[in-house]
Coordinates of N, CA and C in Angstrom, one line a residue:
M1358 N 0.8 -1.2 0.0 CA 0.0 0.0 0.0 C 0.9 1.3 0.0
T1359 N 1.9 1.2 0.8 CA 2.8 2.4 0.8 C 3.5 2.6 -0.5
E1360 N 3.9 1.5 -1.2 CA 4.5 1.6 -2.5 C 3.5 2.2 -3.5
F1361 N 2.3 1.8 -3.4 CA 1.2 2.3 -4.3 C 1.0 3.8 -4.1
L1362 N 0.9 4.2 -2.9 CA 0.7 5.6 -2.6 C 1.9 6.5 -3.0
A1363 N 3.1 6.0 -2.8 CA 4.3 6.7 -3.2 C 4.3 6.9 -4.7
A1364 N 3.9 5.8 -5.4 CA 4.0 5.9 -6.9 C 2.8 6.8 -7.4
A1365 N 1.7 6.7 -6.8 CA 0.5 7.5 -7.2 C 0.7 9.0 -7.0
L1366 N 1.5 9.3 -5.9 CA 1.7 10.7 -5.5 C 3.0 11.3 -6.0
G1367 N 3.8 10.4 -6.7 CA 5.1 10.9 -7.2 C 5.0 11.2 -8.7
F1368 N 6.0 11.8 -9.2 CA 6.1 12.1 -10.7 C 6.4 10.8 -11.4
P1369 N 5.7 10.5 -12.6 CA 4.7 11.4 -13.3 C 3.3 11.0 -13.0
A1370 N 3.0 10.0 -12.2 CA 1.7 9.5 -12.0 C 0.8 10.6 -11.3
A1371 N 1.4 11.4 -10.5 CA 0.7 12.5 -9.7 C -0.1 13.4 -10.7
L1372 N 0.5 13.6 -11.9 CA -0.1 14.5 -12.9 C -1.5 13.9 -13.3
F1373 N -1.5 12.6 -13.5 CA -2.8 11.9 -13.9 C -3.7 11.6 -12.7
S1374 N -3.1 11.5 -11.5 CA -3.9 11.2 -10.3 C -4.8 12.4 -10.0
A1375 N -4.3 13.6 -10.2 CA -5.1 14.8 -10.0 C -6.3 14.9 -11.0
A1376 N -5.9 14.6 -12.3 CA -7.0 14.6 -13.3 C -8.0 13.5 -13.0
L1377 N -7.5 12.3 -12.5 CA -8.4 11.2 -12.3 C -9.4 11.5 -11.2
I1378 N -9.0 12.3 -10.2 CA -9.9 12.7 -9.1 C -11.0 13.5 -9.7
V1379 N -10.7 14.4 -10.6 CA -11.7 15.3 -11.2 C -12.7 14.4 -12.0
V1380 N -12.2 13.4 -12.8 CA -13.0 12.6 -13.6 C -13.9 11.7 -12.7
V1381 N -13.4 11.2 -11.6 CA -14.2 10.3 -10.7 C -15.3 11.2 -10.1
A1382 N -15.0 12.4 -9.7 CA -16.0 13.3 -9.1 C -17.1 13.6 -10.1
F1383 N -16.7 13.9 -11.3 CA -17.7 14.2 -12.4 C -18.6 13.0 -12.6
W1384 N -18.1 11.8 -12.7 CA -19.0 10.7 -12.9 C -19.9 10.3 -11.7
L1385 N -19.4 10.7 -10.5 CA -20.2 10.5 -9.3 C -21.4 11.5 -9.3
L1386 N -21.1 12.7 -9.8 CA -22.2 13.7 -10.0 C -23.2 13.2 -11.0
V1387 N -22.7 12.6 -12.1 CA -23.6 12.0 -13.1 C -24.5 10.9 -12.5
L1388 N -23.8 10.1 -11.6 CA -24.5 8.9 -11.0 C -25.7 9.4 -10.1
V1389 N -25.5 10.5 -9.4 CA -26.5 10.9 -8.5 C -27.5 11.9 -9.2
G1390 N -27.3 12.2 -10.5 CA -28.2 13.0 -11.2 C -27.9 14.5 -11.2
A1391 N -26.8 14.9 -10.6 CA -26.4 16.3 -10.5 C -25.7 16.8 -11.7
A1392 N -25.4 16.0 -12.6 CA -24.8 16.4 -13.9 C -25.1 15.4 -15.0
E1393 N -25.0 15.8 -16.2 CA -25.2 15.0 -17.4 C -23.9 14.6 -18.0
H1394 N -23.8 13.4 -18.6 CA -22.6 12.9 -19.2 C -22.3 13.8 -20.4
T1395 N -23.3 14.6 -20.9 CA -23.0 15.5 -22.1 C -22.7 16.9 -21.6
T1396 N -22.3 17.1 -20.3 CA -22.1 18.4 -19.8 C -21.1 19.1 -20.7
F1397 N -20.0 18.4 -21.1 CA -19.0 19.0 -22.0 C -19.6 19.0 -23.4
N1398 N -19.9 20.2 -24.0 CA -20.6 20.3 -25.2 C -20.0 19.5 -26.3
G1399 N -20.9 18.8 -27.1 CA -20.5 18.2 -28.3 C -19.8 16.8 -28.2
D1400 N -19.4 16.3 -29.3 CA -18.7 15.0 -29.4 C -17.3 15.3 -29.8
V1401 N -16.4 14.3 -29.7 CA -15.1 14.4 -30.2 C -15.1 14.4 -31.7
H1402 N -14.3 15.2 -32.3 CA -14.2 15.2 -33.8 C -12.8 15.3 -34.2
G1403 N -12.6 15.0 -35.5 CA -11.3 15.1 -36.0 C -10.4 13.9 -35.8
P1404 N -9.1 14.0 -36.2 CA -8.3 12.8 -36.2 C -7.7 12.5 -34.8
V1405 N -7.8 13.4 -33.8 CA -7.2 13.1 -32.5 C -7.7 11.9 -31.9
F1406 N -9.0 11.7 -31.9 CA -9.6 10.5 -31.3 C -10.3 9.6 -32.3
G1407 N -9.9 9.8 -33.6 CA -10.4 8.9 -34.6 C -11.8 9.2 -35.1
G1408 N -12.3 10.5 -35.0 CA -13.6 10.8 -35.5 C -14.6 11.1 -34.3
G1409 N -15.8 11.6 -34.7 CA -16.7 12.0 -33.7 C -17.7 10.8 -33.4
G1410 N -18.8 11.2 -32.7 CA -19.8 10.3 -32.3 C -19.8 9.8 -30.9
V1411 N -18.8 10.2 -30.1 CA -18.7 9.9 -28.7 C -18.5 11.2 -27.9
P1412 N -19.3 11.3 -26.8 CA -19.2 12.6 -26.0 C -17.8 12.8 -25.5
V1413 N -17.4 14.1 -25.4 CA -16.1 14.5 -25.0 C -15.8 14.0 -23.6
S1414 N -16.8 14.0 -22.7 CA -16.6 13.5 -21.3 C -16.2 12.1 -21.3
V1415 N -16.7 11.2 -22.2 CA -16.3 9.8 -22.2 C -14.9 9.6 -22.7
A1416 N -14.6 10.3 -23.8 CA -13.2 10.2 -24.4 C -12.1 10.7 -23.4
V1417 N -12.4 11.9 -22.8 CA -11.4 12.4 -21.8 C -11.3 11.5 -20.6
S1418 N -12.4 10.9 -20.1 CA -12.3 10.0 -19.0 C -11.5 8.7 -19.3
L1419 N -11.7 8.2 -20.5 CA -10.9 7.1 -21.0 C -9.4 7.4 -21.0
L1420 N -9.1 8.6 -21.6 CA -7.7 9.0 -21.8 C -7.0 9.1 -20.4
T1421 N -7.8 9.8 -19.5 CA -7.2 10.0 -18.1 C -7.0 8.7 -17.4
G1422 N -8.0 7.8 -17.4 CA -7.9 6.5 -16.7 C -6.8 5.7 -17.2
I1423 N -6.7 5.5 -18.5 CA -5.7 4.7 -19.1 C -4.3 5.2 -18.9
S1424 N -4.1 6.5 -19.1 CA -2.8 7.2 -18.9 C -2.4 7.1 -17.4
W1425 N -3.4 7.2 -16.5 CA -3.0 7.1 -15.1 C -2.5 5.7 -14.7
F1426 N -3.2 4.7 -15.2 CA -2.8 3.3 -14.9 C -1.4 3.0 -15.5
I1427 N -1.2 3.4 -16.7 CA 0.1 3.2 -17.3 C 1.2 3.9 -16.5
S1428 N 1.0 5.2 -16.2 CA 2.0 5.9 -15.5 C 2.2 5.3 -14.1
L1429 N 1.2 4.8 -13.4 CA 1.3 4.2 -12.1 C 2.2 3.0 -12.2
A1430 N 1.8 2.1 -13.2 CA 2.6 0.9 -13.3 C 4.1 1.2 -13.7
G1431 N 4.3 2.2 -14.5 CA 5.6 2.5 -14.9 C 6.4 3.1 -13.7
S1432 N 5.7 3.9 -12.9 CA 6.4 4.5 -11.7 C 6.8 3.5 -10.8
V1433 N 6.0 2.5 -10.6 CA 6.4 1.4 -9.6 C 7.6 0.6 -10.2
L1434 N 7.6 0.4 -11.5 CA 8.8 -0.3 -12.0 C 10.0 0.5 -11.9
V1435 N 9.9 1.8 -12.1 CA 11.1 2.7 -12.0 C 11.6 2.7 -10.6
R1436 N 10.7 2.7 -9.6 CA 11.1 2.7 -8.2 C 11.8 1.4 -7.8
R1437 N 11.2 0.3 -8.3 CA 11.8 -1.0 -8.0 C 13.2 -1.2 -8.7
S1438 N 13.4 -0.5 -9.8 CA 14.7 -0.6 -10.5 C 15.8 0.0 -9.7
G1439 N 15.5 0.9 -8.8 CA 16.5 1.6 -8.0 C 17.2 2.7 -8.7
A1440 N 16.8 3.0 -9.9 CA 17.5 4.1 -10.6 C 17.3 5.4 -10.0
S1441 N 18.3 6.3 -10.0 CA 18.2 7.6 -9.3 C 19.0 8.6 -10.2
G1442 N 18.9 9.8 -9.7 CA 19.6 10.9 -10.4 C 19.1 11.1 -11.8
V1443 N 20.1 11.3 -12.8 CA 19.8 11.5 -14.2 C 19.1 10.3 -14.8
A1444 N 19.5 9.1 -14.4 CA 18.9 7.9 -15.0 C 17.5 7.8 -14.6
G1445 N 17.2 8.0 -13.3 CA 15.9 7.9 -12.7 C 14.9 9.0 -13.4
A1446 N 15.5 10.2 -13.5 CA 14.7 11.3 -14.2 C 14.3 10.9 -15.6
A1447 N 15.3 10.3 -16.3 CA 15.1 9.9 -17.7 C 14.0 8.9 -17.8
L1448 N 14.1 7.9 -16.9 CA 13.1 6.8 -16.9 C 11.7 7.4 -16.6
E1449 N 11.6 8.3 -15.6 CA 10.3 8.9 -15.3 C 9.7 9.7 -16.5
A1450 N 10.6 10.4 -17.2 CA 10.2 11.1 -18.4 C 9.7 10.2 -19.4
G1451 N 10.4 9.0 -19.5 CA 10.0 8.0 -20.5 C 8.6 7.5 -20.1
V1452 N 8.4 7.3 -18.8 CA 7.1 6.7 -18.4 C 6.0 7.7 -18.7
L1453 N 6.2 9.0 -18.5 CA 5.2 10.1 -18.8 C 4.9 10.0 -20.3
A1454 N 5.9 10.0 -21.2 CA 5.7 9.9 -22.6 C 4.9 8.7 -23.0
A1455 N 5.3 7.5 -22.4 CA 4.6 6.3 -22.7 C 3.2 6.3 -22.3
A1456 N 2.9 6.9 -21.1 CA 1.5 7.0 -20.6 C 0.7 7.8 -21.6
L1457 N 1.2 8.9 -22.0 CA 0.5 9.8 -22.9 C 0.2 9.1 -24.2
L1458 N 1.3 8.6 -24.8 CA 1.2 7.9 -26.1 C 0.3 6.7 -26.1
C1459 N 0.5 5.8 -25.1 CA -0.3 4.6 -25.1 C -1.8 5.0 -24.7
G1460 N -1.9 6.0 -23.8 CA -3.3 6.4 -23.4 C -4.0 6.9 -24.6
W1461 N -3.4 7.7 -25.4 CA -4.0 8.3 -26.6 C -4.4 7.1 -27.6
A1462 N -3.4 6.2 -27.8 CA -3.7 5.1 -28.8 C -4.8 4.2 -28.4
L1463 N -4.8 3.8 -27.1 CA -5.9 3.0 -26.6 C -7.3 3.7 -26.6
T1464 N -7.2 5.0 -26.2 CA -8.5 5.8 -26.2 C -9.0 5.9 -27.6
R1465 N -8.1 6.1 -28.6 CA -8.6 6.2 -30.0 C -9.2 4.9 -30.4
F1466 N -8.6 3.8 -30.0 CA -9.1 2.5 -30.4 C -10.5 2.2 -29.7
L1467 N -10.6 2.6 -28.4 CA -11.9 2.3 -27.8 C -13.0 3.3 -28.2
V1468 N -12.6 4.5 -28.6 CA -13.6 5.4 -29.1 C -14.2 4.9 -30.4
G1469 N -13.3 4.3 -31.2 CA -13.8 3.7 -32.5 C -14.8 2.6 -32.2
R1470 N -14.6 1.8 -31.1 CA -15.6 0.8 -30.8 C -16.8 1.3 -30.1
L1471 N -16.7 2.4 -29.3 CA -17.8 2.9 -28.7 C -18.7 3.8 -29.6
R1472 N -18.2 4.2 -30.7 CA -19.0 5.0 -31.6 C -20.3 4.4 -32.0
R1473 N -20.3 3.0 -32.0 CA -21.5 2.3 -32.4 C -22.6 2.5 -31.3
A1474 N -22.2 2.8 -30.1 CA -23.2 3.0 -29.0 C -23.7 4.5 -29.0
F1475 N -23.0 5.3 -29.7 CA -23.4 6.7 -29.8 C -23.6 7.1 -31.3
P1476 N -24.7 6.6 -32.0 CA -24.8 6.9 -33.4 C -25.0 8.3 -33.7
D1477 N -24.5 8.8 -34.8 CA -24.6 10.2 -35.2 C -26.1 10.5 -35.5
R1478 N -26.6 11.5 -34.8 CA -27.9 12.0 -35.1 C -27.9 13.5 -35.3
P1479 N -28.7 13.9 -36.2 CA -28.8 15.4 -36.4 C -29.4 16.0 -35.2
P1480 N -29.0 17.3 -34.8 CA -29.7 17.9 -33.7 C -31.2 18.1 -34.0
P1481 N -32.0 18.1 -32.9 CA -33.4 18.3 -33.1 C -33.7 19.6 -33.7
S1482 N -34.8 19.7 -34.6 CA -35.1 20.9 -35.2 C -36.7 21.0 -35.2
R1483 N -37.1 22.2 -35.2 CA -38.6 22.5 -35.2 C -39.1 22.0 -36.6
L1484 N -38.3 21.9 -37.6 CA -38.8 21.5 -38.9 C -39.1 20.0 -38.9
D1485 N -38.7 19.3 -37.8 CA -39.0 17.9 -37.7 C -40.5 17.7 -37.4
F1486 N -41.2 18.8 -36.9 CA -42.6 18.7 -36.6 C -43.5 18.9 -37.9
V1487 N -42.9 19.4 -38.9 CA -43.7 19.7 -40.1 C -44.1 18.3 -40.7
G1488 N -45.4 18.2 -41.0 CA -45.9 17.0 -41.5 C -46.6 16.1 -40.5
L1489 N -46.4 16.5 -39.2 CA -47.0 15.8 -38.1 C -48.4 16.3 -37.7
T1490 N -49.2 15.5 -37.1 CA -50.5 16.0 -36.6 C -50.3 16.5 -35.2
C1491 N -51.2 17.4 -34.8 CA -51.1 18.0 -33.5 C -52.5 18.1 -32.9
T1492 N -52.6 18.4 -31.6 CA -53.9 18.6 -30.9 C -54.0 20.0 -30.4
I1493 N -55.0 20.7 -30.8 CA -55.2 22.1 -30.5 C -55.4 22.3 -29.0
R1494 N -54.7 23.2 -28.4 CA -54.8 23.4 -26.9 C -55.4 24.7 -26.6
T1495 N -55.8 25.5 -27.5 CA -56.5 26.8 -27.3 C -57.9 26.7 -27.8
G1496 N -58.8 27.6 -27.3 CA -60.2 27.6 -27.7 C -60.4 27.8 -29.2
S1497 N -59.4 28.4 -29.9 CA -59.5 28.6 -31.3 C -58.2 28.9 -31.9
V1498 N -58.1 28.9 -33.2 CA -56.8 29.2 -33.9 C -57.1 30.2 -35.0
S1499 N -56.4 31.3 -35.0 CA -56.6 32.3 -36.0 C -55.3 32.6 -36.7
G1500 N -55.3 33.8 -37.4 CA -54.1 34.2 -38.1 C -53.0 34.8 -37.2
D1501 N -53.4 35.0 -36.0 CA -52.4 35.6 -35.0 C -52.4 35.0 -33.7
F1502 N -53.1 33.9 -33.5 CA -53.2 33.3 -32.2 C -53.5 31.8 -32.3
G1503 N -52.9 31.0 -31.4 CA -53.2 29.6 -31.3 C -52.0 28.8 -30.8
Q1504 N -52.3 27.7 -30.1 CA -51.2 26.8 -29.6 C -51.7 25.4 -29.8
A1505 N -50.7 24.5 -29.9 CA -51.1 23.1 -30.1 C -50.0 22.2 -29.5
E1506 N -50.4 21.0 -29.2 CA -49.4 20.0 -28.6 C -49.1 19.0 -29.7
V1507 N -47.8 18.8 -29.9 CA -47.4 17.8 -30.9 C -46.4 16.8 -30.3
A1508 N -46.5 15.6 -30.8 CA -45.6 14.5 -30.3 C -44.4 14.3 -31.2
A1509 N -43.2 14.3 -30.7 CA -42.0 14.1 -31.5 C -41.8 12.6 -31.8
A1510 N -40.9 12.3 -32.6 CA -40.7 10.9 -33.0 C -40.2 10.0 -31.8
D1511 N -39.5 10.7 -30.8 CA -39.0 9.9 -29.7 C -40.1 9.8 -28.6
G1512 N -41.3 10.3 -28.8 CA -42.4 10.2 -27.8 C -42.6 11.4 -27.0
S1513 N -41.6 12.3 -27.0 CA -41.8 13.5 -26.2 C -42.8 14.5 -26.8
T1514 N -43.4 15.3 -26.0 CA -44.4 16.3 -26.6 C -43.9 17.7 -26.4
A1515 N -44.4 18.6 -27.2 CA -44.0 20.0 -27.1 C -45.3 20.9 -27.4
L1516 N -45.3 22.0 -26.8 CA -46.4 23.0 -27.0 C -45.8 24.0 -28.0
V1517 N -46.5 24.1 -29.1 CA -46.0 25.0 -30.2 C -47.0 26.1 -30.5
Q1518 N -46.5 27.2 -31.1 CA -47.4 28.2 -31.6 C -47.9 27.8 -33.0
V1519 N -49.2 28.0 -33.2 CA -49.8 27.6 -34.5 C -50.7 28.8 -35.0
R1520 N -50.8 28.9 -36.3 CA -51.6 29.9 -37.0 C -52.3 29.2 -38.2
Q1521 N -53.4 29.7 -38.6 CA -54.1 29.2 -39.8 C -54.4 30.4 -40.8
S1522 N -54.4 30.1 -42.0 CA -54.6 31.2 -43.0 C -56.1 31.4 -43.3
G1523 N -56.9 30.5 -42.9 CA -58.3 30.6 -43.2 C -59.2 30.8 -42.0
T1524 N -60.4 30.3 -42.0 CA -61.3 30.4 -40.9 C -61.9 29.1 -40.5
D1525 N -61.1 28.0 -40.7 CA -61.6 26.7 -40.4 C -61.8 26.5 -38.9
P1526 N -62.8 25.7 -38.5 CA -63.1 25.5 -37.1 C -62.1 24.6 -36.4
L1527 N -61.0 25.3 -35.9 CA -60.0 24.6 -35.1 C -60.1 25.0 -33.7
G1528 N -60.7 24.1 -32.9 CA -60.9 24.5 -31.5 C -60.2 23.5 -30.5
L1529 N -60.4 23.7 -29.3 CA -59.8 22.9 -28.2 C -60.0 21.4 -28.4
G1530 N -58.9 20.6 -28.5 CA -59.1 19.2 -28.6 C -59.1 18.7 -30.1
S1531 N -59.3 19.6 -31.0 CA -59.4 19.1 -32.4 C -58.0 18.8 -33.0
T1532 N -57.9 18.0 -34.0 CA -56.7 17.6 -34.6 C -56.3 18.4 -35.8
G1533 N -55.1 18.9 -35.9 CA -54.6 19.7 -37.0 C -53.3 19.1 -37.6
L1534 N -53.0 19.5 -38.8 CA -51.8 19.1 -39.5 C -50.8 20.3 -39.6
L1535 N -49.6 20.1 -39.1 CA -48.6 21.1 -39.2 C -48.0 21.0 -40.6
Y1536 N -48.2 21.9 -41.5 CA -47.7 21.7 -42.9 C -46.6 22.7 -43.3
A1537 N -46.3 23.7 -42.4 CA -45.2 24.6 -42.7 C -44.8 25.3 -41.5
F1538 N -43.5 25.9 -41.5 CA -43.0 26.6 -40.3 C -42.6 28.0 -40.8
D1539 N -43.0 29.0 -40.1 CA -42.7 30.4 -40.4 C -41.5 30.8 -39.5
D1540 N -40.4 31.0 -40.2 CA -39.1 31.4 -39.5 C -39.2 32.7 -38.8
D1541 N -39.8 33.7 -39.5 CA -39.9 35.0 -38.9 C -40.8 35.1 -37.7
G1542 N -42.0 34.5 -37.8 CA -42.9 34.5 -36.7 C -42.7 33.4 -35.7
E1543 N -41.9 32.4 -36.1 CA -41.6 31.3 -35.2 C -42.9 30.6 -34.8
F1544 N -43.7 30.2 -35.8 CA -44.9 29.5 -35.6 C -45.1 28.5 -36.7
F1545 N -46.0 27.6 -36.5 CA -46.4 26.6 -37.5 C -47.7 27.0 -38.2
W1546 N -47.8 26.7 -39.5 CA -49.1 26.8 -40.1 C -49.8 25.5 -40.0
V1547 N -51.1 25.6 -39.6 CA -51.9 24.4 -39.3 C -53.1 24.4 -40.1
A1548 N -53.6 23.2 -40.4 CA -54.9 23.0 -41.2 C -55.6 21.9 -40.5
P1549 N -57.0 21.9 -40.6 CA -57.8 20.8 -40.0 C -57.3 19.5 -40.6
Y1550 N -57.4 18.5 -39.7 CA -57.0 17.1 -40.2 C -58.0 16.1 -39.7
D1551 N -58.5 15.3 -40.6 CA -59.5 14.2 -40.2 C -58.7 12.9 -40.1
T1552 N -58.6 12.4 -38.8 CA -57.9 11.2 -38.6 C -58.5 10.0 -39.4
A1553 N -59.8 10.1 -39.7 CA -60.4 9.0 -40.4 C -59.8 8.8 -41.8
L1554 N -59.2 9.9 -42.3 CA -58.6 9.8 -43.7 C -57.2 9.4 -43.7
D1555 N -56.6 9.2 -42.5 CA -55.2 8.8 -42.4 C -55.0 7.4 -42.9
P1556 N -54.3 7.2 -44.0 CA -54.1 5.8 -44.5 C -53.4 4.9 -43.5
R1557 N -52.7 5.4 -42.5 CA -52.1 4.5 -41.6 C -53.1 3.9 -40.6
D1558 N -54.3 4.5 -40.5 CA -55.3 4.0 -39.7 C -56.3 3.1 -40.4
A1559 N -56.1 3.0 -41.7 CA -57.0 2.2 -42.5 C -57.0 0.7 -42.1
R1560 N -58.1 0.1 -42.0 CA -58.2 -1.3 -41.7 C -58.4 -2.2 -42.9
T1561 N -57.7 -3.3 -43.0 CA -57.9 -4.2 -44.1 C -58.8 -5.3 -43.7

């Protein structure tokens, strides 16, 4: 135990030990629901980690953990070798370089395998609602007033602003079809929709 602590708190493992404490604290917060694993914006991209598709938090955690383990094992071997002075410093520098290089290589390899668990998906857009049916949540819908509830593909619902160009009877609880989105006004154009005419509901 003493040897382990000495190696973990000595150079070069101490550099990664401090980073590992931060990583462990972060994932503990994720575990208790105080943080999200996507807290660090976006995914890893470019050639550093072999492409995107995996959250930055996951890639950095892998790099930190792997580099820490390699540096710890190397530090123990250096201490057991009895090398000191210039030779010991050279070996410790070599351990640091090996930890970084091997950590990067293994992280790059694992990110490639984990990418399948984080498939690339375009960010959600309000345009995804165009073509979907909605339920009117206001007493009426006019050219300057109206709200409706629409269900996204993932099952979540959203309350959106809707308008109609005519005077069709769109009231509370009726079904409408979102057929266009107005970027300037940030609302959807809606028209009455008869669910009985939906071919998906046709019975054979």
